[in-house]
Coordinates of C-alpha atoms in Angstrom, one line a residue:
X77 CA 64.0 143.8 168.4
X78 CA 61.2 142.6 170.6
X79 CA 62.9 144.1 173.6
X80 CA 63.4 147.5 171.9
X81 CA 59.6 147.5 171.0
X82 CA 58.7 146.8 174.7
X83 CA 60.9 149.6 176.0
X84 CA 59.4 152.0 173.3
X85 CA 55.9 151.1 174.5
X86 CA 56.9 151.7 178.0
X87 CA 58.3 155.1 177.2
X88 CA 55.0 156.0 175.3
X89 CA 52.9 154.8 178.3
X90 CA 55.2 156.6 180.8
X91 CA 55.6 153.3 182.7
X92 CA 58.8 154.1 184.5
X93 CA 59.2 150.7 186.2
X94 CA 59.0 148.9 182.9
X95 CA 61.5 151.3 181.3
X96 CA 63.9 150.8 184.2
X97 CA 63.5 146.9 184.0
X98 CA 64.4 147.1 180.4
X99 CA 67.4 149.2 180.5
X100 CA 69.6 146.2 180.4
X101 CA 67.8 144.8 177.5
X102 CA 68.0 148.1 175.8
X103 CA 71.8 148.1 176.1
X104 CA 71.9 144.6 174.9
X105 CA 69.8 145.6 171.9
X106 CA 72.1 148.5 171.1
X107 CA 75.0 146.1 171.1
X108 CA 73.2 143.5 169.0
X109 CA 72.1 146.3 166.6
X110 CA 75.8 147.0 165.9
X111 CA 76.4 143.3 165.4
X112 CA 73.3 143.1 163.0
X113 CA 74.8 146.0 161.2
X114 CA 78.2 144.2 160.7
X115 CA 76.5 140.9 159.7
X116 CA 74.4 142.9 157.2
X117 CA 77.4 144.6 155.7
X118 CA 79.3 141.4 155.5
X119 CA 76.4 139.6 154.1
X120 CA 76.1 142.4 151.5
X121 CA 79.8 141.8 150.6
X122 CA 79.1 138.2 150.1
X123 CA 76.1 138.7 148.0
X124 CA 78.0 141.2 145.8
X125 CA 80.8 138.6 145.4
X126 CA 78.3 135.9 144.5
X127 CA 76.8 138.3 141.8
X128 CA 80.2 139.1 140.5
X129 CA 81.0 135.4 140.4
X130 CA 77.8 134.7 138.5
X131 CA 78.5 137.5 136.1
X132 CA 82.0 136.2 135.4
X133 CA 80.8 132.6 135.2
X134 CA 78.0 133.5 132.8
X135 CA 80.5 135.3 130.6
X136 CA 83.0 132.4 130.6
X137 CA 80.2 129.9 130.0
X138 CA 78.8 132.0 127.2
X139 CA 82.3 132.0 125.6
X140 CA 82.6 128.3 126.1
X141 CA 79.3 127.4 124.6
X142 CA 79.8 129.8 121.7
X143 CA 83.3 128.1 121.1
X144 CA 81.7 124.6 121.2
X145 CA 78.8 125.8 118.9
X146 CA 81.4 127.1 116.5
X147 CA 83.2 123.8 116.7
X148 CA 80.1 122.0 115.9
X149 CA 79.5 124.1 112.8
X150 CA 83.1 123.4 111.7
X151 CA 82.6 119.7 112.0
X152 CA 79.3 119.9 110.2
X153 CA 81.2 121.4 107.3
X154 CA 83.8 118.6 107.7
X155 CA 81.0 116.0 107.2
X156 CA 80.5 117.3 103.6
X157 CA 84.4 117.3 102.9
X158 CA 84.7 113.7 104.3
X159 CA 81.7 112.6 102.1
X160 CA 83.2 114.3 98.9
X161 CA 86.6 112.9 99.7
X162 CA 85.2 109.3 99.9
X163 CA 83.2 109.9 96.6
X164 CA 86.4 110.9 94.9
X165 CA 88.2 107.8 96.2
X166 CA 85.4 105.7 94.8
X167 CA 85.5 107.4 91.4
X168 CA 89.3 106.8 91.4
X169 CA 88.8 103.1 92.2
X170 CA 86.4 102.8 89.3
X171 CA 88.9 104.5 86.9
X172 CA 91.5 102.1 88.1
X173 CA 89.4 99.1 87.5
X174 CA 88.7 100.2 83.9
X175 CA 92.4 100.8 83.5
X176 CA 93.3 97.4 84.7
X177 CA 90.8 95.8 82.3
X178 CA 92.0 97.9 79.3
X179 CA 95.7 97.2 80.1
X180 CA 95.1 93.5 80.3
X181 CA 93.1 93.6 77.1
X182 CA 96.0 95.3 75.2
X183 CA 98.4 92.8 76.7
X184 CA 96.3 90.1 75.4
X185 CA 96.3 91.5 71.9
X186 CA 100.1 91.9 72.0
X187 CA 100.5 88.3 73.1
X188 CA 99.3 87.0 69.6
X189 CA 101.5 89.2 67.5
X190 CA 105.0 88.4 66.2
X191 CA 107.6 90.5 64.5
X192 CA 106.8 90.2 60.8
X193 CA 106.0 93.5 58.9
X194 CA 102.2 93.0 59.1
X195 CA 102.4 92.4 62.9
X196 CA 104.5 95.5 63.5
X197 CA 102.0 97.5 61.5
X198 CA 99.2 96.0 63.7
X199 CA 101.1 97.0 66.8
X200 CA 101.6 100.5 65.6
X201 CA 97.8 100.9 64.8
X202 CA 97.0 99.4 68.3
X203 CA 99.3 102.0 70.0
X204 CA 97.7 104.8 68.0
X205 CA 94.2 103.6 68.7
X206 CA 91.6 104.5 71.3
X207 CA 92.5 101.8 73.9
X208 CA 96.1 103.0 74.6
X209 CA 95.0 106.6 74.6
X210 CA 92.1 105.6 77.0
X211 CA 94.7 104.0 79.4
X212 CA 96.7 107.2 79.5
X213 CA 93.4 109.3 79.9
X214 CA 92.3 107.0 82.7
X215 CA 95.6 107.3 84.5
X216 CA 95.5 111.1 84.1
X217 CA 91.9 111.1 85.5
X218 CA 93.0 109.2 88.4
X219 CA 95.7 111.7 89.2
X220 CA 93.2 114.5 88.9
X221 CA 90.8 112.8 91.2
X222 CA 93.4 112.1 93.8
X223 CA 94.4 115.7 93.8
X224 CA 90.8 116.7 94.3
X225 CA 90.6 114.3 97.2
X226 CA 93.7 115.8 98.8
X227 CA 92.2 119.2 98.5
X228 CA 89.0 118.1 100.3
X229 CA 91.0 116.4 103.0
X230 CA 93.1 119.5 103.5
X231 CA 89.9 121.6 103.8
X232 CA 88.6 119.3 106.4
X233 CA 91.7 119.3 108.5
X234 CA 92.0 123.1 108.3
X235 CA 88.3 123.4 109.3
X236 CA 88.7 121.2 112.3
X237 CA 91.9 123.0 113.3
X238 CA 89.9 126.3 113.0
X239 CA 87.4 125.0 115.4
X240 CA 89.9 123.6 117.8
X241 CA 92.0 126.8 118.0
X242 CA 88.8 128.7 118.9
X243 CA 88.3 126.5 122.0
X244 CA 89.2 128.0 125.5
X245 CA 92.6 127.2 126.6
X246 CA 91.3 125.1 129.6
X247 CA 89.9 122.5 127.2
X248 CA 93.1 122.3 125.2
X249 CA 95.4 122.1 128.2
X250 CA 98.1 119.4 127.6
X251 CA 97.4 118.9 123.9
X252 CA 100.3 119.6 121.7
X253 CA 100.0 118.3 118.2
X254 CA 96.4 117.6 117.4
X255 CA 97.2 114.7 115.0
X256 CA 99.3 112.9 117.5
X257 CA 96.7 113.4 120.2
X258 CA 94.2 111.8 118.0
X259 CA 96.2 108.7 117.1
X260 CA 95.1 105.3 118.1
X261 CA 96.9 102.0 118.5
X262 CA 95.3 100.2 115.6
X263 CA 96.0 103.0 113.0
X264 CA 97.7 101.6 109.9
X265 CA 101.4 102.4 109.1
X266 CA 102.1 105.2 106.6
X267 CA 101.7 104.1 103.0
X268 CA 105.0 103.6 101.2
X269 CA 105.1 103.0 97.4
X270 CA 108.8 103.5 96.9
X271 CA 109.4 99.9 95.9
X272 CA 106.4 100.0 93.5
X273 CA 107.6 103.2 91.9
X274 CA 111.1 101.8 91.5
X275 CA 109.6 98.7 89.8
X276 CA 107.7 100.9 87.4
X277 CA 110.8 103.1 86.7
X278 CA 112.8 99.9 85.9
X279 CA 110.0 98.8 83.6
X280 CA 110.0 102.2 81.8
X281 CA 113.8 102.0 81.5
X282 CA 113.5 98.5 80.0
X283 CA 110.9 99.8 77.4
X284 CA 112.9 102.9 76.4
X285 CA 116.0 100.9 76.0
X286 CA 114.5 97.9 74.2
X287 CA 115.3 97.1 70.4
X288 CA 113.0 95.8 67.9
X289 CA 113.3 92.1 69.1
X290 CA 112.3 92.7 72.7
X291 CA 110.3 95.9 72.5
X292 CA 107.0 94.0 72.3
X293 CA 107.8 91.8 75.2
X294 CA 108.9 94.8 77.2
X295 CA 105.5 96.4 76.3
X296 CA 103.6 93.4 77.6
X297 CA 105.5 93.4 80.8
X298 CA 104.8 97.1 81.1
X299 CA 101.0 96.7 80.7
X300 CA 101.2 93.8 83.2
X301 CA 103.1 96.1 85.7
X302 CA 100.5 98.8 85.2
X303 CA 97.7 96.5 86.0
X304 CA 99.5 95.2 89.1
X305 CA 100.3 98.6 90.5
X306 CA 96.9 100.0 89.8
X307 CA 95.7 97.1 92.0
X308 CA 98.1 98.3 94.7
X309 CA 96.6 101.8 94.5
X310 CA 93.1 100.3 94.7
X311 CA 93.9 98.9 98.1
X312 CA 95.3 102.2 99.3
X313 CA 92.1 104.0 98.1
X314 CA 89.8 101.5 99.8
X315 CA 91.8 102.2 103.0
X316 CA 91.3 105.9 102.4
X317 CA 87.6 105.3 102.1
X318 CA 87.6 103.6 105.4
X319 CA 89.3 106.8 106.8
X320 CA 86.5 108.9 105.4
X321 CA 83.9 106.6 106.9
X322 CA 85.6 106.8 110.3
X323 CA 85.6 110.6 110.0
X324 CA 81.9 110.6 109.4
X325 CA 81.3 108.3 112.5
X326 CA 83.5 110.6 114.7
X327 CA 81.7 113.6 113.5
X328 CA 78.2 112.1 114.3
X329 CA 79.5 111.2 117.8
X330 CA 80.8 114.7 118.3
X331 CA 77.5 116.2 117.4
X332 CA 75.6 114.0 120.0
X333 CA 74.8 114.8 123.6
X334 CA 77.0 117.5 124.9
X335 CA 77.9 118.6 128.5
X336 CA 80.9 119.6 130.4
X337 CA 81.5 116.0 131.7
X338 CA 82.2 114.7 128.2
X339 CA 84.0 117.8 126.9
X340 CA 87.4 115.9 127.2
X341 CA 86.1 113.1 124.8
X342 CA 84.7 115.6 122.4
X343 CA 88.1 117.3 122.2
X344 CA 89.7 113.8 121.6
X345 CA 87.2 113.3 118.8
X346 CA 88.2 116.6 117.1
X347 CA 91.9 115.6 117.2
X348 CA 90.9 112.1 115.9
X349 CA 89.4 113.7 112.8
X350 CA 92.6 115.7 112.2
X351 CA 94.6 112.4 112.5
X352 CA 92.3 110.6 110.1
X353 CA 92.6 113.4 107.6
X354 CA 96.4 113.4 107.9
X355 CA 96.4 109.7 107.2
X356 CA 94.1 110.2 104.1
X357 CA 96.4 112.9 102.8
X358 CA 99.6 110.8 103.3
X359 CA 98.0 107.8 101.5
X360 CA 96.6 110.0 98.7
X361 CA 100.0 111.5 98.1
X362 CA 101.5 108.1 97.8
X363 CA 98.8 107.1 95.3
X364 CA 99.6 110.1 93.3
X365 CA 103.3 109.1 93.2
X366 CA 102.3 105.6 92.0
X367 CA 99.9 107.0 89.4
X368 CA 102.5 109.3 87.9
X369 CA 104.9 106.4 87.6
X370 CA 102.1 104.4 85.8
X371 CA 101.7 107.3 83.5
X372 CA 105.4 107.2 82.7
X373 CA 105.2 103.6 81.8
X374 CA 102.1 104.0 79.5
X375 CA 103.7 107.0 77.7
X376 CA 107.0 105.0 77.3
X377 CA 105.0 102.0 75.8
X378 CA 102.9 104.1 73.4
X379 CA 106.1 106.0 72.3
X380 CA 108.2 103.0 71.8
X381 CA 105.7 100.8 70.0
X382 CA 104.2 103.6 68.0
X383 CA 107.6 104.3 66.5
X384 CA 108.8 100.8 65.8
X385 CA 110.4 100.5 62.4
X386 CA 108.8 98.2 59.9
X387 CA 111.7 95.9 59.1
X388 CA 112.5 93.9 56.1
X389 CA 113.3 90.1 56.3
X390 CA 117.0 90.8 56.3
X391 CA 116.9 93.0 59.3
X392 CA 114.9 90.5 61.2
X393 CA 117.4 87.8 60.4
X394 CA 120.1 90.0 61.5
X395 CA 118.5 90.8 64.9
X396 CA 117.8 87.1 65.5
X397 CA 121.4 86.3 64.7
X398 CA 122.6 88.9 67.1
X399 CA 120.2 87.6 69.8
X400 CA 121.5 84.1 69.3
X401 CA 125.1 85.3 69.3
X402 CA 124.4 87.1 72.7
X403 CA 123.0 83.9 74.1
X404 CA 125.8 81.8 72.9

């Protein structure tokens, strides 16, 4: 460029010798000018590519951060669901504690009663009183509360899944089942109340098939079984409360500092919440099965002891004789 200026000045000054001496430089400048044009064109292409890349990256990042913001909103909703589910578990535990105390109290009253007509009347009055009805109502309330808990848990799981499905595929790559991906080695085994339910079914069958002589004893064993199985459900409810607490902790962690370097951990946390919710749902369903079996026993006790016939002395003697004969 400097050489071109010198040649131009020489032309303007009519300095022929200077012009002649710069001819070579002028030719070189012409060549370099072509190269400069090529470089400028290629530089322009590169700049346009960079601009396109920035536009595409900005679009992708905008979608990414929008998806992550939506996921945060979903998990904030889940914070409420987890808190409500825990509260319902606590209320169910309280109902269960009252049911255990009431059942043990009724059992204690039955312990001191015999089979004379006045005792049978007292038993019938006890079965028709507020305490037994209270037991049935408490068990029904437990069932209703557990159902409400399951509903909250399912809402939480669905909300997390909604946020997860909205994430870009690159963040979900390699993740199949979200619950399985969120599992941890120290997770408890699934709850199983089959044995407990079978025990209660056998207890109910014994009550329903009992005669006058053994109905009261069967009823006492029934109330004892109810108390024992409510205690089993209490342990599962406390475990479910722990699941809810861990959901809350995981959500708090998810809503902490966010950048792309920790995105993998954040996705893991979303899957962890799904797994915790899945475990809560499974435990709650088992609790419901147990509570329904408890209700069956309570209804059987009330029906059997409420409808006990008031015997005369001859009938009692005959039943005693039959019992002795069976033993012999």
